[in-house]
Amino acid sequence: MELISLPVQAALWGLVAGGALLVGASIGYFLRLPAIVASSVMAFGIGVLISALAFDLMDEAFALGGIWAAVTGFALGGTLYALAGAALARSGARGRKLSGGASATSQSAAASLAIAVGSLLDGIPESGAIGVSLLDGEGVALVTVLAIVVSNIPEGLSSSMGMKKAGKSATYVFSIWITITLVCSLSAWLGYMVIGQMGPAVIGAATACAAGAIFVMLIDTMIPEAFDEIHSWSGPIAGIGFVLAFAASRLL
């Protein structure tokens, strides 16, 4: 991608990450995926995300802005996500990352739409972090992109299952997910173009803010759901994801 300008690269990588939601939505709408398979993918994604948080996002935030920027940004991101998650739960979006579909398929049409809104709230800071990762001139943080892609698939899957159960047409479902995917692309572009023009402390805090939001999402939704379906296997599968992501972060 050396011939492509960095702002365009940011938008394209954001499109890749957000496109995973669209892939998950397609699987959930058109295929019958066993719950154990979807939960295994989720557990693997948990491990990858934990590695990305520890060895990429927070490390980068500290290197750019120092300890206070990293800590403050992380706390802000976690708090904002927790508040948004609480509001969405009251609207019927509790369990928006459920992989098995048992909860998602019982949601009303309004609740399924709320799940999609939750996906958007996840996607904006995640994609923004992708754009910020290009600022060092060494290319995108591939481990971060991989982590987001793996975690987005079950999210799109669960929501589209609920929408289909509610009788929504494919046009309705995929217009929503295509829009969210495009917003993720725009968020990555803004992460590079807007945050990238600010000082290192702001960039570091913004990176840590995305990390904080992702961390709370892991604890609040992904870890409980993966364990609920595959129980003791969730730990080893997450461990595989963590180790592979750690190795990739050091070798790529």
mmCIF file of C-alpha atoms in Angstrom:
data_model
loop_
_atom_site.group_PDB
_atom_site.id
_atom_site.type_symbol
_atom_site.label_atom_id
_atom_site.label_comp_id
_atom_site.label_asym_id
_atom_site.label_seq_id
_atom_site.Cartn_x
_atom_site.Cartn_y
_atom_site.Cartn_z
ATOM 1 C CA MET A 1 0.000 0.000 0.000
ATOM 2 C CA GLU A 2 3.031 2.272 -0.325
ATOM 3 C CA LEU A 3 1.561 4.041 -3.384
ATOM 4 C CA ILE A 4 -1.616 4.917 -1.478
ATOM 5 C CA SER A 5 -1.633 8.019 0.712
ATOM 6 C CA LEU A 6 -1.814 7.467 4.448
ATOM 7 C CA PRO A 7 -5.257 9.074 4.882
ATOM 8 C CA VAL A 8 -6.660 6.756 2.203
ATOM 9 C CA GLN A 9 -4.913 3.790 3.836
ATOM 10 C CA ALA A 10 -6.571 4.700 7.130
ATOM 11 C CA ALA A 11 -9.994 4.757 5.474
ATOM 12 C CA LEU A 12 -9.348 1.426 3.739
ATOM 13 C CA TRP A 13 -8.180 -0.301 6.913
ATOM 14 C CA GLY A 14 -11.212 1.072 8.730
ATOM 15 C CA LEU A 15 -13.325 -0.398 5.943
ATOM 16 C CA VAL A 16 -11.665 -3.782 6.465
ATOM 17 C CA ALA A 17 -12.303 -3.728 10.219
ATOM 18 C CA GLY A 18 -15.857 -2.470 9.881
ATOM 19 C CA GLY A 19 -16.475 -4.882 7.028
ATOM 20 C CA ALA A 20 -16.131 -7.739 9.520
ATOM 21 C CA LEU A 21 -19.474 -6.611 10.960
ATOM 22 C CA LEU A 22 -20.944 -6.999 7.483
ATOM 23 C CA VAL A 23 -19.384 -10.456 7.136
ATOM 24 C CA GLY A 24 -20.842 -11.497 10.484
ATOM 25 C CA ALA A 25 -24.229 -10.100 9.506
ATOM 26 C CA SER A 26 -24.152 -12.121 6.279
ATOM 27 C CA ILE A 27 -23.315 -15.314 8.162
ATOM 28 C CA GLY A 28 -26.049 -14.695 10.718
ATOM 29 C CA TYR A 29 -28.677 -13.849 8.118
ATOM 30 C CA PHE A 30 -28.007 -16.552 5.534
ATOM 31 C CA LEU A 31 -26.399 -19.453 7.435
ATOM 32 C CA ARG A 32 -27.208 -21.579 10.480
ATOM 33 C CA LEU A 33 -23.981 -21.413 12.451
ATOM 34 C CA PRO A 34 -23.646 -23.693 15.516
ATOM 35 C CA ALA A 35 -23.413 -21.686 18.715
ATOM 36 C CA ILE A 36 -20.250 -23.504 19.799
ATOM 37 C CA VAL A 37 -18.441 -22.422 16.621
ATOM 38 C CA ALA A 38 -19.412 -18.773 16.998
ATOM 39 C CA SER A 39 -18.424 -18.783 20.678
ATOM 40 C CA SER A 40 -15.065 -20.344 19.850
ATOM 41 C CA VAL A 41 -14.407 -17.554 17.364
ATOM 42 C CA MET A 42 -15.374 -15.085 20.063
ATOM 43 C CA ALA A 43 -13.002 -16.665 22.615
ATOM 44 C CA PHE A 44 -10.152 -16.532 20.102
ATOM 45 C CA GLY A 45 -10.964 -12.874 19.486
ATOM 46 C CA ILE A 46 -10.845 -12.172 23.209
ATOM 47 C CA GLY A 47 -7.278 -13.417 23.393
ATOM 48 C CA VAL A 48 -6.263 -11.405 20.348
ATOM 49 C CA LEU A 49 -7.855 -8.247 21.733
ATOM 50 C CA ILE A 50 -6.177 -8.615 25.131
ATOM 51 C CA SER A 51 -2.812 -8.912 23.395
ATOM 52 C CA ALA A 52 -3.541 -5.891 21.211
ATOM 53 C CA LEU A 53 -4.536 -3.820 24.249
ATOM 54 C CA ALA A 54 -1.478 -4.751 26.279
ATOM 55 C CA PHE A 55 1.254 -4.767 23.647
ATOM 56 C CA ASP A 56 0.012 -2.336 21.012
ATOM 57 C CA LEU A 57 -2.578 0.236 22.047
ATOM 58 C CA MET A 58 -1.534 0.955 25.643
ATOM 59 C CA ASP A 59 2.162 0.638 24.869
ATOM 60 C CA GLU A 60 1.741 3.124 22.023
ATOM 61 C CA ALA A 61 -0.331 5.446 24.198
ATOM 62 C CA PHE A 62 2.387 5.482 26.867
ATOM 63 C CA ALA A 63 5.171 6.022 24.336
ATOM 64 C CA LEU A 64 3.356 8.979 22.780
ATOM 65 C CA GLY A 65 1.758 10.756 25.712
ATOM 66 C CA GLY A 66 3.291 9.389 28.877
ATOM 67 C CA ILE A 67 1.654 7.704 31.823
ATOM 68 C CA TRP A 68 -0.968 10.345 32.600
ATOM 69 C CA ALA A 69 -2.243 10.545 29.040
ATOM 70 C CA ALA A 70 -2.426 6.749 28.884
ATOM 71 C CA VAL A 71 -4.209 6.377 32.229
ATOM 72 C CA THR A 72 -6.594 9.290 31.671
ATOM 73 C CA GLY A 73 -7.484 8.190 28.137
ATOM 74 C CA PHE A 74 -8.068 4.598 29.236
ATOM 75 C CA ALA A 75 -10.326 5.670 32.097
ATOM 76 C CA LEU A 76 -12.284 8.004 29.820
ATOM 77 C CA GLY A 77 -12.795 5.343 27.150
ATOM 78 C CA GLY A 78 -13.903 2.745 29.671
ATOM 79 C CA THR A 79 -16.295 5.148 31.366
ATOM 80 C CA LEU A 80 -17.877 6.340 28.123
ATOM 81 C CA TYR A 81 -18.384 2.786 26.904
ATOM 82 C CA ALA A 82 -19.864 1.691 30.232
ATOM 83 C CA LEU A 83 -22.333 4.582 30.209
ATOM 84 C CA ALA A 84 -23.305 3.942 26.593
ATOM 85 C CA GLY A 85 -23.652 0.223 27.297
ATOM 86 C CA ALA A 86 -25.928 0.890 30.265
ATOM 87 C CA ALA A 87 -28.149 3.122 28.152
ATOM 88 C CA LEU A 88 -28.305 0.531 25.364
ATOM 89 C CA ALA A 89 -29.110 -2.246 27.825
ATOM 90 C CA ARG A 90 -32.160 -0.291 28.949
ATOM 91 C CA SER A 91 -33.147 -0.015 25.272
ATOM 92 C CA GLY A 92 -32.960 -3.782 24.746
ATOM 93 C CA ALA A 93 -29.396 -4.144 23.493
ATOM 94 C CA ARG A 94 -28.124 -6.191 26.404
ATOM 95 C CA GLY A 95 -25.918 -8.996 25.078
ATOM 96 C CA ARG A 96 -25.282 -7.409 21.697
ATOM 97 C CA LYS A 97 -22.192 -9.570 21.207
ATOM 98 C CA LEU A 98 -23.966 -12.841 21.938
ATOM 99 C CA SER A 99 -22.770 -15.465 19.516
ATOM 100 C CA GLY A 100 -25.271 -18.234 19.921
ATOM 101 C CA GLY A 101 -28.233 -16.179 18.912
ATOM 102 C CA ALA A 102 -30.493 -17.428 21.711
ATOM 103 C CA SER A 103 -30.782 -13.956 23.138
ATOM 104 C CA ALA A 104 -30.493 -12.079 19.871
ATOM 105 C CA THR A 105 -33.199 -14.047 18.116
ATOM 106 C CA SER A 106 -35.678 -13.285 20.883
ATOM 107 C CA GLN A 107 -35.145 -9.542 20.555
ATOM 108 C CA SER A 108 -37.780 -7.308 19.030
ATOM 109 C CA ALA A 109 -37.074 -5.320 15.865
ATOM 110 C CA ALA A 110 -36.379 -2.247 17.993
ATOM 111 C CA ALA A 111 -33.963 -4.151 20.217
ATOM 112 C CA SER A 112 -32.107 -5.542 17.216
ATOM 113 C CA LEU A 113 -31.691 -2.017 15.909
ATOM 114 C CA ALA A 114 -30.351 -1.016 19.327
ATOM 115 C CA ILE A 115 -27.821 -3.831 18.996
ATOM 116 C CA ALA A 116 -26.662 -2.315 15.712
ATOM 117 C CA VAL A 117 -26.312 1.064 17.422
ATOM 118 C CA GLY A 118 -24.129 -0.648 20.019
ATOM 119 C CA SER A 119 -21.974 -2.000 17.206
ATOM 120 C CA LEU A 120 -21.543 1.540 15.967
ATOM 121 C CA LEU A 121 -20.452 2.693 19.426
ATOM 122 C CA ASP A 122 -17.882 -0.102 19.482
ATOM 123 C CA GLY A 123 -16.691 0.576 15.952
ATOM 124 C CA ILE A 124 -15.992 4.302 16.190
ATOM 125 C CA PRO A 125 -13.200 4.198 18.819
ATOM 126 C CA GLU A 126 -11.830 0.932 17.444
ATOM 127 C CA SER A 127 -11.555 2.344 13.925
ATOM 128 C CA GLY A 128 -10.178 5.611 15.243
ATOM 129 C CA ALA A 129 -7.374 3.629 16.869
ATOM 130 C CA ILE A 130 -6.573 2.068 13.487
ATOM 131 C CA GLY A 131 -6.182 5.503 11.932
ATOM 132 C CA VAL A 132 -3.995 6.688 14.801
ATOM 133 C CA SER A 133 -1.755 3.614 14.416
ATOM 134 C CA LEU A 134 -0.635 4.904 10.995
ATOM 135 C CA LEU A 135 0.815 8.101 12.456
ATOM 136 C CA ASP A 136 4.215 6.593 13.230
ATOM 137 C CA GLY A 137 4.863 5.986 9.526
ATOM 138 C CA GLU A 138 5.530 2.280 10.037
ATOM 139 C CA GLY A 139 2.237 1.026 8.647
ATOM 140 C CA VAL A 140 -0.993 -0.018 10.274
ATOM 141 C CA ALA A 141 -1.056 -2.013 13.515
ATOM 142 C CA LEU A 142 -2.004 -5.332 11.927
ATOM 143 C CA VAL A 143 -2.569 -7.063 15.252
ATOM 144 C CA THR A 144 -5.070 -4.389 16.247
ATOM 145 C CA VAL A 145 -6.891 -4.746 12.931
ATOM 146 C CA LEU A 146 -6.978 -8.535 13.312
ATOM 147 C CA ALA A 147 -8.311 -8.265 16.849
ATOM 148 C CA ILE A 148 -11.105 -5.929 15.806
ATOM 149 C CA VAL A 149 -12.029 -8.075 12.797
ATOM 150 C CA VAL A 150 -12.272 -11.251 14.876
ATOM 151 C CA SER A 151 -14.387 -9.564 17.565
ATOM 152 C CA ASN A 152 -16.713 -7.834 15.087
ATOM 153 C CA ILE A 153 -17.848 -10.993 13.313
ATOM 154 C CA PRO A 154 -19.962 -12.435 16.181
ATOM 155 C CA GLU A 155 -21.377 -8.975 16.876
ATOM 156 C CA GLY A 156 -22.757 -8.583 13.355
ATOM 157 C CA LEU A 157 -23.863 -12.206 13.425
ATOM 158 C CA SER A 158 -26.004 -11.911 16.557
ATOM 159 C CA SER A 159 -27.744 -8.717 15.528
ATOM 160 C CA SER A 160 -28.623 -9.875 12.022
ATOM 161 C CA MET A 161 -30.078 -13.088 13.464
ATOM 162 C CA GLY A 162 -32.347 -11.011 15.674
ATOM 163 C CA MET A 163 -33.414 -8.779 12.809
ATOM 164 C CA LYS A 164 -34.206 -11.762 10.608
ATOM 165 C CA LYS A 165 -36.199 -13.335 13.441
ATOM 166 C CA ALA A 166 -38.160 -10.080 13.681
ATOM 167 C CA GLY A 167 -39.053 -10.402 9.981
ATOM 168 C CA LYS A 168 -36.809 -7.664 8.616
ATOM 169 C CA SER A 169 -35.830 -7.881 4.955
ATOM 170 C CA ALA A 170 -32.281 -8.351 3.717
ATOM 171 C CA THR A 171 -32.419 -4.823 2.267
ATOM 172 C CA TYR A 172 -33.252 -3.385 5.675
ATOM 173 C CA VAL A 173 -30.614 -5.430 7.514
ATOM 174 C CA PHE A 174 -27.728 -4.843 5.147
ATOM 175 C CA SER A 175 -28.430 -1.157 4.594
ATOM 176 C CA ILE A 176 -27.837 -0.744 8.327
ATOM 177 C CA TRP A 177 -24.619 -2.768 8.361
ATOM 178 C CA ILE A 178 -23.242 -1.152 5.211
ATOM 179 C CA THR A 179 -23.830 2.259 6.797
ATOM 180 C CA ILE A 180 -22.036 1.218 9.983
ATOM 181 C CA THR A 181 -19.139 -0.154 7.936
ATOM 182 C CA LEU A 182 -18.787 3.167 6.105
ATOM 183 C CA VAL A 183 -18.890 5.065 9.400
ATOM 184 C CA CYS A 184 -16.032 2.860 10.662
ATOM 185 C CA SER A 185 -14.044 3.774 7.563
ATOM 186 C CA LEU A 186 -14.726 7.466 8.159
ATOM 187 C CA SER A 187 -13.725 7.106 11.828
ATOM 188 C CA ALA A 188 -10.366 5.624 10.843
ATOM 189 C CA TRP A 189 -9.813 8.481 8.393
ATOM 190 C CA LEU A 190 -10.708 11.047 11.071
ATOM 191 C CA GLY A 191 -8.422 9.287 13.517
ATOM 192 C CA TYR A 192 -5.532 9.941 11.173
ATOM 193 C CA MET A 193 -6.520 13.364 9.836
ATOM 194 C CA VAL A 194 -7.936 15.042 12.951
ATOM 195 C CA ILE A 195 -6.302 13.411 15.948
ATOM 196 C CA GLY A 196 -3.096 13.114 13.945
ATOM 197 C CA GLN A 197 -2.829 16.906 13.771
ATOM 198 C CA MET A 198 -2.814 17.233 17.547
ATOM 199 C CA GLY A 199 0.051 16.838 19.964
ATOM 200 C CA PRO A 200 1.509 13.515 21.111
ATOM 201 C CA ALA A 201 -0.272 13.706 24.472
ATOM 202 C CA VAL A 202 -3.665 13.975 22.757
ATOM 203 C CA ILE A 203 -2.805 11.178 20.340
ATOM 204 C CA GLY A 204 -1.686 8.973 23.232
ATOM 205 C CA ALA A 205 -4.838 9.728 25.209
ATOM 206 C CA ALA A 206 -7.024 9.005 22.161
ATOM 207 C CA THR A 207 -5.287 5.671 21.621
ATOM 208 C CA ALA A 208 -5.741 4.759 25.289
ATOM 209 C CA CYS A 209 -9.377 5.883 25.108
ATOM 210 C CA ALA A 210 -10.038 3.294 22.404
ATOM 211 C CA ALA A 211 -8.223 0.704 24.511
ATOM 212 C CA GLY A 212 -10.381 1.518 27.532
ATOM 213 C CA ALA A 213 -13.594 1.157 25.537
ATOM 214 C CA ILE A 214 -12.492 -2.170 24.097
ATOM 215 C CA PHE A 215 -11.405 -3.442 27.535
ATOM 216 C CA VAL A 216 -14.773 -2.714 29.140
ATOM 217 C CA MET A 217 -16.531 -4.315 26.152
ATOM 218 C CA LEU A 218 -14.461 -7.478 26.685
ATOM 219 C CA ILE A 219 -15.312 -7.724 30.376
ATOM 220 C CA ASP A 220 -18.934 -6.712 29.979
ATOM 221 C CA THR A 221 -19.978 -8.840 27.027
ATOM 222 C CA MET A 222 -17.497 -11.050 25.201
ATOM 223 C CA ILE A 223 -15.900 -12.961 28.084
ATOM 224 C CA PRO A 224 -19.176 -13.886 29.849
ATOM 225 C CA GLU A 225 -20.818 -15.007 26.611
ATOM 226 C CA ALA A 226 -17.881 -17.104 25.400
ATOM 227 C CA PHE A 227 -17.684 -18.851 28.775
ATOM 228 C CA ASP A 228 -21.436 -19.395 28.932
ATOM 229 C CA GLU A 229 -21.397 -21.449 25.734
ATOM 230 C CA ILE A 230 -18.056 -23.335 25.752
ATOM 231 C CA HIS A 231 -17.224 -23.109 29.484
ATOM 232 C CA SER A 232 -13.693 -24.256 30.352
ATOM 233 C CA TRP A 233 -12.640 -24.303 26.696
ATOM 234 C CA SER A 234 -12.950 -20.524 26.483
ATOM 235 C CA GLY A 235 -9.714 -19.993 28.429
ATOM 236 C CA PRO A 236 -7.443 -22.219 26.299
ATOM 237 C CA ILE A 237 -8.926 -20.889 23.046
ATOM 238 C CA ALA A 238 -8.449 -17.301 24.232
ATOM 239 C CA GLY A 239 -4.894 -18.255 25.220
ATOM 240 C CA ILE A 240 -4.193 -19.427 21.670
ATOM 241 C CA GLY A 241 -5.457 -16.120 20.331
ATOM 242 C CA PHE A 242 -3.317 -14.206 22.819
ATOM 243 C CA VAL A 243 -0.104 -16.094 22.035
ATOM 244 C CA LEU A 244 -0.582 -15.886 18.277
ATOM 245 C CA ALA A 245 -1.311 -12.175 18.472
ATOM 246 C CA PHE A 246 1.691 -11.577 20.727
ATOM 247 C CA ALA A 247 3.957 -13.444 18.311
ATOM 248 C CA ALA A 248 2.511 -11.493 15.392
ATOM 249 C CA SER A 249 3.085 -8.172 17.177
ATOM 250 C CA ARG A 250 6.745 -9.029 17.579
ATOM 251 C CA LEU A 251 7.347 -10.582 14.160
ATOM 252 C CA LEU A 252 5.296 -8.390 11.807
#
